[in-house]
mmCIF file of C-alpha atoms (C1' of nucleotides) in Angstrom:
data_model
loop_
_atom_site.group_PDB
_atom_site.id
_atom_site.type_symbol
_atom_site.label_atom_id
_atom_site.label_comp_id
_atom_site.label_asym_id
_atom_site.label_seq_id
_atom_site.Cartn_x
_atom_site.Cartn_y
_atom_site.Cartn_z
ATOM 1 C CA UNK A 178 -9.347 -1.775 -6.758
ATOM 2 C CA UNK A 179 -6.207 0.337 -6.625
ATOM 3 C CA UNK A 180 -3.854 0.862 -3.733
ATOM 4 C CA UNK A 181 -1.861 4.038 -3.676
ATOM 5 C CA UNK A 182 1.251 2.121 -4.568
ATOM 6 C CA UNK A 183 -0.060 1.855 -8.095
ATOM 7 C CA UNK A 184 -2.198 4.972 -8.053
ATOM 8 C CA UNK A 185 -1.473 7.512 -10.720
ATOM 9 C CA UNK A 186 -1.018 10.863 -9.059
ATOM 10 C CA UNK A 187 -2.095 14.095 -10.722
ATOM 11 C CA UNK A 188 1.426 15.504 -10.476
ATOM 12 C CA UNK A 189 4.610 15.372 -8.423
ATOM 13 C CA UNK A 190 3.486 17.707 -5.657
ATOM 14 C CA UNK A 191 3.457 15.935 -2.277
ATOM 15 C CA UNK A 192 0.485 17.903 -0.972
ATOM 16 C CA UNK A 193 -1.555 17.237 -4.096
ATOM 17 C CA UNK A 194 -0.591 13.561 -3.974
ATOM 18 C CA UNK A 195 -1.773 13.425 -0.383
ATOM 19 C CA UNK A 196 -5.099 14.821 -1.541
ATOM 20 C CA UNK A 197 -5.209 12.139 -4.223
ATOM 21 C CA UNK A 198 -5.306 9.643 -1.369
ATOM 22 C CA UNK A 199 -7.323 11.302 1.398
ATOM 23 C CA UNK A 200 -9.047 14.107 -0.508
ATOM 24 C CA UNK A 201 -12.624 12.900 -0.417
ATOM 25 C CA UNK A 202 -15.571 13.272 1.914
ATOM 26 C CA UNK A 203 -15.156 9.994 3.790
ATOM 27 C CA UNK A 204 -11.604 8.686 4.129
ATOM 28 C CA UNK A 205 -10.461 10.937 6.984
ATOM 29 C CA UNK A 206 -13.886 10.755 8.589
ATOM 30 C CA UNK A 207 -13.636 6.970 8.920
ATOM 31 C CA UNK A 208 -10.098 7.248 10.291
ATOM 32 C CA UNK A 209 -11.327 9.855 12.773
ATOM 33 C CA UNK A 210 -14.074 7.477 13.965
ATOM 34 C CA UNK A 211 -11.399 4.921 14.698
ATOM 35 C CA UNK A 212 -8.749 7.215 16.183
ATOM 36 C CA UNK A 213 -10.926 9.446 18.357
ATOM 37 C CA UNK A 214 -14.139 7.497 18.886
ATOM 38 C CA UNK A 215 -12.686 3.995 19.065
ATOM 39 C CA UNK A 216 -15.166 2.618 16.540
ATOM 40 C CA UNK A 217 -14.064 -0.755 15.251
ATOM 41 C CA UNK A 218 -16.815 -2.731 13.535
ATOM 42 C CA UNK A 219 -18.873 -2.248 10.401
ATOM 43 C CA UNK A 220 -21.915 -1.881 12.597
ATOM 44 C CA UNK A 221 -20.321 0.808 14.765
ATOM 45 C CA UNK A 222 -19.280 2.799 11.696
ATOM 46 C CA UNK A 223 -22.747 2.366 10.185
ATOM 47 C CA UNK A 224 -24.478 3.644 13.308
ATOM 48 C CA UNK A 225 -22.346 6.762 13.706
ATOM 49 C CA UNK A 226 -23.801 10.246 13.466
ATOM 50 C CA UNK A 227 -22.421 10.656 9.966
ATOM 51 C CA UNK A 228 -24.845 8.020 8.603
ATOM 52 C CA UNK A 229 -22.414 6.572 6.133
ATOM 53 C CA UNK A 230 -24.061 4.346 3.523
ATOM 54 C CA UNK A 231 -22.982 0.716 3.668
ATOM 55 C CA UNK A 232 -21.768 0.664 0.065
ATOM 56 C CA UNK A 233 -19.503 3.647 0.696
ATOM 57 C CA UNK A 234 -18.311 2.262 4.000
ATOM 58 C CA UNK A 235 -17.512 -1.084 2.437
ATOM 59 C CA UNK A 236 -15.601 0.609 -0.354
ATOM 60 C CA UNK A 237 -13.598 2.874 1.964
ATOM 61 C CA UNK A 238 -12.659 0.056 4.317
ATOM 62 C CA UNK A 239 -11.361 -1.921 1.360
ATOM 63 C CA UNK A 240 -9.352 1.042 0.085
ATOM 64 C CA UNK A 241 -7.950 1.827 3.513
ATOM 65 C CA UNK A 242 -6.893 -1.787 3.900
ATOM 66 C CA UNK A 243 -5.309 -1.896 0.432
ATOM 67 C CA UNK A 244 -3.426 1.304 1.181
ATOM 68 C CA UNK A 245 -2.182 -0.133 4.477
ATOM 69 C CA UNK A 246 -3.941 2.327 6.784
ATOM 70 C CA UNK A 247 -6.029 -0.307 8.542
ATOM 71 C CA UNK A 248 -6.012 -4.034 9.228
ATOM 72 C CA UNK A 249 -8.999 -6.349 9.435
ATOM 73 C CA UNK A 250 -8.858 -8.840 12.281
ATOM 74 C CA UNK A 251 -11.059 -11.450 13.875
ATOM 75 C CA UNK A 252 -11.069 -12.501 17.515
ATOM 76 C CA UNK A 253 -11.232 -16.044 18.857
ATOM 77 C CA UNK A 254 -14.733 -17.474 19.397
ATOM 78 C CA UNK A 255 -16.353 -14.909 17.113
ATOM 79 C CA UNK A 256 -16.414 -15.803 13.450
ATOM 80 C CA UNK A 257 -18.888 -13.105 12.577
ATOM 81 C CA UNK A 258 -17.503 -9.781 13.677
ATOM 82 C CA UNK A 259 -14.661 -8.105 11.825
ATOM 83 C CA UNK A 260 -12.581 -5.588 13.726
ATOM 84 C CA UNK A 261 -10.869 -2.834 11.819
ATOM 85 C CA UNK A 262 -7.808 -1.364 13.473
ATOM 86 C CA UNK A 263 -5.392 1.373 12.478
ATOM 87 C CA UNK A 264 -1.886 0.372 11.488
ATOM 88 C CA UNK A 265 1.156 2.519 12.259
ATOM 89 C CA UNK A 266 0.676 4.073 8.837
ATOM 90 C CA UNK A 267 -2.937 4.863 9.671
ATOM 91 C CA UNK A 268 -1.863 6.335 12.987
ATOM 92 C CA UNK A 269 0.665 8.502 11.163
ATOM 93 C CA UNK A 270 -2.283 10.542 9.912
ATOM 94 C CA UNK A 271 -3.202 11.625 13.433
ATOM 95 C CA UNK A 272 -1.340 14.973 13.237
ATOM 96 C CA UNK A 273 -3.382 15.854 10.156
ATOM 97 C CA UNK A 274 -6.652 14.916 11.828
ATOM 98 C CA UNK A 275 -5.767 16.785 14.992
ATOM 99 C CA UNK A 276 -4.845 19.930 13.063
ATOM 100 C CA UNK A 277 -8.206 19.636 11.310
ATOM 101 C CA UNK A 278 -9.898 19.285 14.692
ATOM 102 C CA UNK A 279 -8.110 22.383 15.997
ATOM 103 C CA UNK A 280 -8.919 24.353 12.886
ATOM 104 C CA UNK A 281 -12.562 23.397 13.038
ATOM 105 C CA UNK A 282 -12.711 24.164 16.752
ATOM 106 C CA UNK A 283 -11.528 27.707 16.084
ATOM 107 C CA UNK A 284 -13.284 28.304 12.772
ATOM 108 C CA UNK A 285 -16.396 26.159 12.470
ATOM 109 C CA UNK A 286 -17.663 24.453 15.586
ATOM 110 C CA UNK A 287 -16.454 23.858 19.117
ATOM 111 C CA UNK A 288 -14.864 20.561 19.870
ATOM 112 C CA UNK A 289 -16.067 19.167 23.203
ATOM 113 C CA UNK A 290 -12.958 17.150 23.736
ATOM 114 C CA UNK A 291 -10.132 17.768 26.193
ATOM 115 C CA UNK A 292 -7.594 17.496 23.381
ATOM 116 C CA UNK A 293 -8.214 21.093 22.357
ATOM 117 C CA UNK A 294 -6.710 22.222 25.652
ATOM 118 C CA UNK A 295 -3.424 20.380 25.379
ATOM 119 C CA UNK A 296 -0.678 22.878 24.645
ATOM 120 C CA UNK A 297 2.176 20.821 23.244
ATOM 121 C CA UNK A 298 0.982 19.177 20.060
ATOM 122 C CA UNK A 299 3.719 16.566 19.823
ATOM 123 C CA UNK A 300 2.780 15.392 23.287
ATOM 124 C CA UNK A 301 -0.868 15.424 22.279
ATOM 125 C CA UNK A 302 -0.220 13.141 19.308
ATOM 126 C CA UNK A 303 1.459 10.676 21.647
ATOM 127 C CA UNK A 304 -1.417 10.776 24.120
ATOM 128 C CA UNK A 305 -3.961 10.105 21.387
ATOM 129 C CA UNK A 306 -1.979 7.288 19.871
ATOM 130 C CA UNK A 307 -1.325 5.718 23.280
ATOM 131 C CA UNK A 308 -5.028 5.849 24.102
ATOM 132 C CA UNK A 309 -5.896 4.291 20.804
ATOM 133 C CA UNK A 310 -3.372 1.535 21.273
ATOM 134 C CA UNK A 311 -4.492 0.672 24.783
ATOM 135 C CA UNK A 312 -8.062 0.619 23.484
ATOM 136 C CA UNK A 313 -7.204 -1.882 20.779
ATOM 137 C CA UNK A 314 -4.536 -3.835 22.655
ATOM 138 C CA UNK A 315 -6.810 -6.840 22.988
ATOM 139 C CA UNK A 316 -7.068 -7.187 19.205
ATOM 140 C CA UNK B 1294 -23.988 29.064 -4.547
ATOM 141 C CA UNK B 1295 -23.720 28.231 -0.842
ATOM 142 C CA UNK B 1296 -21.177 29.510 1.627
ATOM 143 C CA UNK B 1297 -20.422 27.409 4.637
ATOM 144 C CA UNK B 1298 -22.402 29.784 6.779
ATOM 145 C CA UNK B 1299 -25.551 28.263 5.352
ATOM 146 C CA UNK B 1300 -24.099 24.864 4.505
ATOM 147 C CA UNK B 1301 -25.852 21.914 6.020
ATOM 148 C CA UNK B 1302 -23.273 19.773 7.740
ATOM 149 C CA UNK B 1303 -23.595 15.989 7.855
ATOM 150 C CA UNK B 1304 -23.485 15.987 11.651
ATOM 151 C CA UNK B 1305 -22.152 17.896 14.653
ATOM 152 C CA UNK B 1306 -18.628 16.502 14.568
ATOM 153 C CA UNK B 1307 -16.048 19.279 14.030
ATOM 154 C CA UNK B 1308 -13.698 17.070 12.033
ATOM 155 C CA UNK B 1309 -16.481 15.843 9.775
ATOM 156 C CA UNK B 1310 -17.727 19.398 9.329
ATOM 157 C CA UNK B 1311 -14.233 20.455 8.324
ATOM 158 C CA UNK B 1312 -14.298 17.721 5.684
ATOM 159 C CA UNK B 1313 -17.658 19.057 4.506
ATOM 160 C CA UNK B 1314 -15.795 22.237 3.623
ATOM 161 C CA UNK B 1315 -12.339 21.141 2.469
ATOM 162 C CA UNK B 1316 -12.893 17.431 1.830
ATOM 163 C CA UNK B 1317 -12.607 17.331 -1.929
ATOM 164 C CA UNK B 1318 -9.821 16.893 -4.436
ATOM 165 C CA UNK B 1319 -9.245 20.574 -5.206
ATOM 166 C CA UNK B 1320 -9.953 23.010 -2.380
ATOM 167 C CA UNK B 1321 -6.746 22.471 -0.383
ATOM 168 C CA UNK B 1322 -4.735 22.098 -3.583
ATOM 169 C CA UNK B 1323 -5.711 25.591 -4.709
ATOM 170 C CA UNK B 1324 -4.929 27.006 -1.273
ATOM 171 C CA UNK B 1325 -1.564 25.234 -1.361
ATOM 172 C CA UNK B 1326 -0.768 26.842 -4.738
ATOM 173 C CA UNK B 1327 -1.377 30.211 -3.153
ATOM 174 C CA UNK B 1328 0.314 29.617 0.209
ATOM 175 C CA UNK B 1329 3.434 27.752 -0.912
ATOM 176 C CA UNK B 1330 3.834 28.598 -4.587
ATOM 177 C CA UNK B 1331 2.615 32.199 -4.524
ATOM 178 C CA UNK B 1332 0.222 31.668 -7.420
ATOM 179 C CA UNK B 1333 -2.246 34.510 -7.686
ATOM 180 C CA UNK B 1334 -4.014 34.695 -11.035
ATOM 181 C CA UNK B 1335 -6.426 32.448 -12.898
ATOM 182 C CA UNK B 1336 -3.757 31.934 -15.501
ATOM 183 C CA UNK B 1337 -1.136 30.892 -12.942
ATOM 184 C CA UNK B 1338 -3.516 28.388 -11.372
ATOM 185 C CA UNK B 1339 -4.490 27.090 -14.822
ATOM 186 C CA UNK B 1340 -0.887 26.550 -15.843
ATOM 187 C CA UNK B 1341 0.142 24.678 -12.706
ATOM 188 C CA UNK B 1342 1.289 21.065 -12.799
ATOM 189 C CA UNK B 1343 -2.059 19.872 -11.509
ATOM 190 C CA UNK B 1344 -3.787 20.860 -14.784
ATOM 191 C CA UNK B 1345 -6.971 22.018 -13.131
ATOM 192 C CA UNK B 1346 -9.847 22.499 -15.579
ATOM 193 C CA UNK B 1347 -11.048 26.093 -15.906
ATOM 194 C CA UNK B 1348 -14.617 25.247 -14.924
ATOM 195 C CA UNK B 1349 -13.463 23.607 -11.708
ATOM 196 C CA UNK B 1350 -11.026 26.401 -10.976
ATOM 197 C CA UNK B 1351 -13.709 29.007 -11.524
ATOM 198 C CA UNK B 1352 -16.079 27.147 -9.236
ATOM 199 C CA UNK B 1353 -13.507 26.663 -6.448
ATOM 200 C CA UNK B 1354 -12.398 30.294 -6.517
ATOM 201 C CA UNK B 1355 -16.015 31.358 -6.138
ATOM 202 C CA UNK B 1356 -16.578 28.956 -3.248
ATOM 203 C CA UNK B 1357 -13.362 29.986 -1.526
ATOM 204 C CA UNK B 1358 -14.356 33.622 -1.857
ATOM 205 C CA UNK B 1359 -17.889 32.980 -0.559
ATOM 206 C CA UNK B 1360 -16.481 31.084 2.387
ATOM 207 C CA UNK B 1361 -14.075 33.924 3.152
ATOM 208 C CA UNK B 1362 -10.837 32.047 2.514
ATOM 209 C CA UNK B 1363 -9.704 34.299 -0.323
ATOM 210 C CA UNK B 1364 -10.288 37.791 -1.651
ATOM 211 C CA UNK B 1365 -10.332 38.913 -5.276
ATOM 212 C CA UNK B 1366 -8.519 42.160 -5.957
ATOM 213 C CA UNK B 1367 -7.520 44.292 -8.900
ATOM 214 C CA UNK B 1368 -4.482 46.523 -9.158
ATOM 215 C CA UNK B 1369 -4.389 50.051 -10.540
ATOM 216 C CA UNK B 1370 -3.781 50.353 -14.291
ATOM 217 C CA UNK B 1371 -4.733 46.742 -14.956
ATOM 218 C CA UNK B 1372 -8.424 46.162 -15.507
ATOM 219 C CA UNK B 1373 -7.949 42.658 -16.814
ATOM 220 C CA UNK B 1374 -6.069 40.627 -14.274
ATOM 221 C CA UNK B 1375 -7.725 39.452 -11.084
ATOM 222 C CA UNK B 1376 -5.483 38.642 -8.141
ATOM 223 C CA UNK B 1377 -6.659 36.110 -5.613
ATOM 224 C CA UNK B 1378 -5.151 36.435 -2.164
ATOM 225 C CA UNK B 1379 -5.597 34.464 1.035
ATOM 226 C CA UNK B 1380 -7.437 36.123 3.905
ATOM 227 C CA UNK B 1381 -6.532 35.532 7.541
ATOM 228 C CA UNK B 1382 -9.131 32.772 7.530
ATOM 229 C CA UNK B 1383 -7.495 31.202 4.498
ATOM 230 C CA UNK B 1384 -4.097 31.487 6.157
ATOM 231 C CA UNK B 1385 -5.501 29.754 9.241
ATOM 232 C CA UNK B 1386 -5.513 26.553 7.192
ATOM 233 C CA UNK B 1387 -1.732 26.582 6.869
ATOM 234 C CA UNK B 1388 -1.133 24.198 9.801
ATOM 235 C CA UNK B 1389 -3.368 21.641 8.117
ATOM 236 C CA UNK B 1390 -1.579 21.999 4.790
ATOM 237 C CA UNK B 1391 1.829 21.817 6.412
ATOM 238 C CA UNK B 1392 0.913 18.671 8.341
ATOM 239 C CA UNK B 1393 -0.257 17.191 5.044
ATOM 240 C CA UNK B 1394 3.053 18.174 3.469
ATOM 241 C CA UNK B 1395 4.982 16.528 6.322
ATOM 242 C CA UNK B 1396 2.854 13.413 6.162
ATOM 243 C CA UNK B 1397 3.312 13.121 2.430
ATOM 244 C CA UNK B 1398 7.046 13.772 2.720
ATOM 245 C CA UNK B 1399 7.388 10.807 5.082
ATOM 246 C CA UNK B 1400 4.792 8.509 3.531
ATOM 247 C CA UNK B 1401 4.318 9.253 -0.164
ATOM 248 C CA UNK B 1402 6.879 11.462 -1.819
ATOM 249 C CA UNK B 1403 9.760 13.642 -0.756
ATOM 250 C CA UNK B 1404 9.118 17.320 -0.459
ATOM 251 C CA UNK B 1405 11.960 19.358 -1.947
ATOM 252 C CA UNK B 1406 11.278 22.329 0.231
ATOM 253 C CA UNK B 1407 13.283 23.606 3.203
ATOM 254 C CA UNK B 1408 10.152 23.635 5.339
ATOM 255 C CA UNK B 1409 10.494 19.928 6.034
ATOM 256 C CA UNK B 1410 13.666 20.641 7.964
ATOM 257 C CA UNK B 1411 12.273 23.221 10.341
ATOM 258 C CA UNK B 1412 11.941 21.682 13.789
ATOM 259 C CA UNK B 1413 9.501 23.906 15.629
ATOM 260 C CA UNK B 1414 6.209 23.798 13.779
ATOM 261 C CA UNK B 1415 4.666 26.871 15.357
ATOM 262 C CA UNK B 1416 7.675 28.862 14.206
ATOM 263 C CA UNK B 1417 7.359 27.283 10.782
ATOM 264 C CA UNK B 1418 3.724 28.373 10.428
ATOM 265 C CA UNK B 1419 4.807 31.929 11.176
ATOM 266 C CA UNK B 1420 7.619 31.812 8.638
ATOM 267 C CA UNK B 1421 5.305 30.566 5.919
ATOM 268 C CA UNK B 1422 2.633 33.119 6.670
ATOM 269 C CA UNK B 1423 5.181 35.947 6.841
ATOM 270 C CA UNK B 1424 6.625 34.922 3.486
ATOM 271 C CA UNK B 1425 3.186 34.792 1.977
ATOM 272 C CA UNK B 1426 2.301 38.205 3.316
ATOM 273 C CA UNK B 1427 5.478 39.865 2.084
ATOM 274 C CA UNK B 1428 4.846 38.270 -1.278
ATOM 275 C CA UNK B 1429 1.374 39.746 -1.515
ATOM 276 C CA UNK B 1430 2.016 42.992 0.324
ATOM 277 C CA UNK B 1431 1.714 44.994 -2.864
ATOM 278 C CA UNK B 1432 -1.860 43.828 -3.394
ATOM 279 C "C1'" DA C 1197 -6.518 52.483 -35.808
ATOM 280 C "C1'" DT C 1198 -6.738 47.796 -36.439
ATOM 281 C "C1'" DA C 1199 -5.428 43.160 -35.655
ATOM 282 C "C1'" DT C 1200 -3.742 39.817 -32.605
ATOM 283 C "C1'" DA C 1201 -2.997 37.955 -28.184
ATOM 284 C "C1'" DT C 1202 -4.043 37.474 -23.400
ATOM 285 C "C1'" DT C 1203 -6.837 36.810 -19.387
ATOM 286 C "C1'" DA C 1204 -10.750 35.222 -17.255
ATOM 287 C "C1'" DC C 1205 -13.961 33.057 -17.426
ATOM 288 C "C1'" DT C 1206 -18.891 30.142 -19.058
ATOM 289 C "C1'" DT C 1207 -21.166 26.457 -21.469
ATOM 290 C "C1'" DT C 1208 -21.797 22.019 -22.886
ATOM 291 C "C1'" DT C 1209 -21.567 17.294 -22.536
ATOM 292 C "C1'" DG C 1210 -20.129 12.940 -20.876
ATOM 293 C "C1'" DA C 1211 -17.890 10.267 -17.188
ATOM 294 C "C1'" DT C 1212 -17.359 9.246 -12.517
ATOM 295 C "C1'" DT C 1213 -18.697 9.315 -7.786
ATOM 296 C "C1'" DT C 1214 -22.014 9.407 -4.275
ATOM 297 C "C1'" DG C 1215 -25.584 7.848 -1.596
ATOM 298 C "C1'" DA C 1216 -30.311 5.925 -0.516
ATOM 299 C "C1'" DT C 1217 -32.664 1.711 -0.460
ATOM 300 C "C1'" DA C 1218 -33.152 -3.001 -0.769
ATOM 301 C "C1'" DG C 1219 -31.424 -7.426 -0.609
ATOM 302 C "C1'" DT C 1220 -28.313 -11.487 0.681
ATOM 303 C "C1'" DA C 1221 -25.571 -14.686 3.440
ATOM 304 C "C1'" DA C 1222 -23.358 -16.452 7.308
ATOM 305 C "C1'" DA C 1223 -23.059 -16.627 12.270
ATOM 306 C "C1'" DA C 1224 -25.095 -16.176 16.835
ATOM 307 C "C1'" DG C 1225 -28.659 -16.054 20.152
ATOM 308 C "C1'" DT C 1226 -33.270 -17.973 22.164
ATOM 309 C "C1'" DA D 1465 -35.909 -24.321 14.463
ATOM 310 C "C1'" DC D 1466 -36.607 -19.600 14.308
ATOM 311 C "C1'" DT D 1467 -35.175 -14.915 14.918
ATOM 312 C "C1'" DT D 1468 -31.776 -11.557 15.187
ATOM 313 C "C1'" DT D 1469 -27.339 -9.728 14.303
ATOM 314 C "C1'" DT D 1470 -23.388 -8.595 11.581
ATOM 315 C "C1'" DA D 1471 -21.370 -7.730 7.393
ATOM 316 C "C1'" DC D 1472 -21.718 -6.945 3.643
ATOM 317 C "C1'" DT D 1473 -23.349 -6.553 -2.094
ATOM 318 C "C1'" DA D 1474 -26.452 -4.809 -5.762
ATOM 319 C "C1'" DT D 1475 -29.090 -1.414 -7.965
ATOM 320 C "C1'" DC D 1476 -30.026 2.934 -9.630
ATOM 321 C "C1'" DA D 1477 -30.938 7.891 -9.407
ATOM 322 C "C1'" DA D 1478 -28.748 12.188 -8.328
ATOM 323 C "C1'" DA D 1479 -24.927 14.978 -7.742
ATOM 324 C "C1'" DT D 1480 -20.385 16.150 -8.853
ATOM 325 C "C1'" DC D 1481 -16.343 16.243 -11.694
ATOM 326 C "C1'" DA D 1482 -13.805 17.093 -15.651
ATOM 327 C "C1'" DA D 1483 -12.442 17.754 -20.682
ATOM 328 C "C1'" DA D 1484 -13.165 20.595 -24.484
ATOM 329 C "C1'" DA D 1485 -14.879 24.298 -26.791
ATOM 330 C "C1'" DG D 1486 -16.642 28.802 -26.793
ATOM 331 C "C1'" DT D 1487 -17.131 33.813 -25.312
ATOM 332 C "C1'" DA D 1488 -16.065 38.456 -23.806
ATOM 333 C "C1'" DA D 1489 -13.318 42.045 -22.210
ATOM 334 C "C1'" DT D 1490 -8.798 44.042 -21.944
ATOM 335 C "C1'" DA D 1491 -4.110 44.742 -23.445
ATOM 336 C "C1'" DT D 1492 -0.424 44.768 -26.831
ATOM 337 C "C1'" DA D 1493 1.748 45.033 -31.332
ATOM 338 C "C1'" DT D 1494 1.930 46.940 -35.915
#
DNA sequence: ATATATTACTTTTGATTTGATAGTAAAAGT
DNA sequence: ACTTTTACTATCAAATCAAAAGTAATATAT
């Protein structure tokens, strides 16, 4: 399994290299589940509307961990459940996800989420990240 | 060939639906070539650093046209060359691409482009779109 | 006018990725 | 002790991707 530290990029272009990392059908979707829907466990990801197959989910979680976007943690008195949480690097993708959400809201389908009404985007990023952090503070 | 008007989305989520449209290794890369590098012809796309295969390029251009992101035009006195230009809908993706560029600049590889120094992003989007339009005004 | 080069593709074929289904193993609940 | 839950792994068919070669129309050079 490769992390993007040793990934061979198609070329030197930063945008293209970004697509080498997140340019597939699932990577940003899983990060979105975490960032905006506060999903944390394999089960929660599995049961989401997207119906991600367990083999794909397992693979993406491993990749995301290798690339440093997420961390896998356990809580005391529960040896079974793994909790996946976004790292600062994972959170750094929130502007991209939010721009995608805005774009989709205006071009594909309405987003029933108060975030589309916030005017100042920089402030919005902070709100979303703060919410995420308070939601995962216990972990 | 399907356009996204009749595409079946995985679920109702706007972000996921956006990934159903642009979540692959090439779609945003081709749009980036147009928006930031002013590439316009099949030949120019083919000769770019990314080394896109002609079959993939052909397929993506068709999809992008079907989905209304680009238009294919010819100029007078040249029956051979096709020029592909971004529509308003295609240009509406520029905030997403620019956020990707910023993210990559800070997390993967430096972006040798003055855009990374512009402070106000809304203003930046306008600058990029204006530049693109003046560059394609003749078409 | 003819030959060569250019542009824009399509076709073919093989490799890789995706995704549905089934199965396994350890921990937790009853 | 038995059942359920959680977190996966394994298998395999289908879809997609990608490299290479081939084709066709237009444009340019001689």
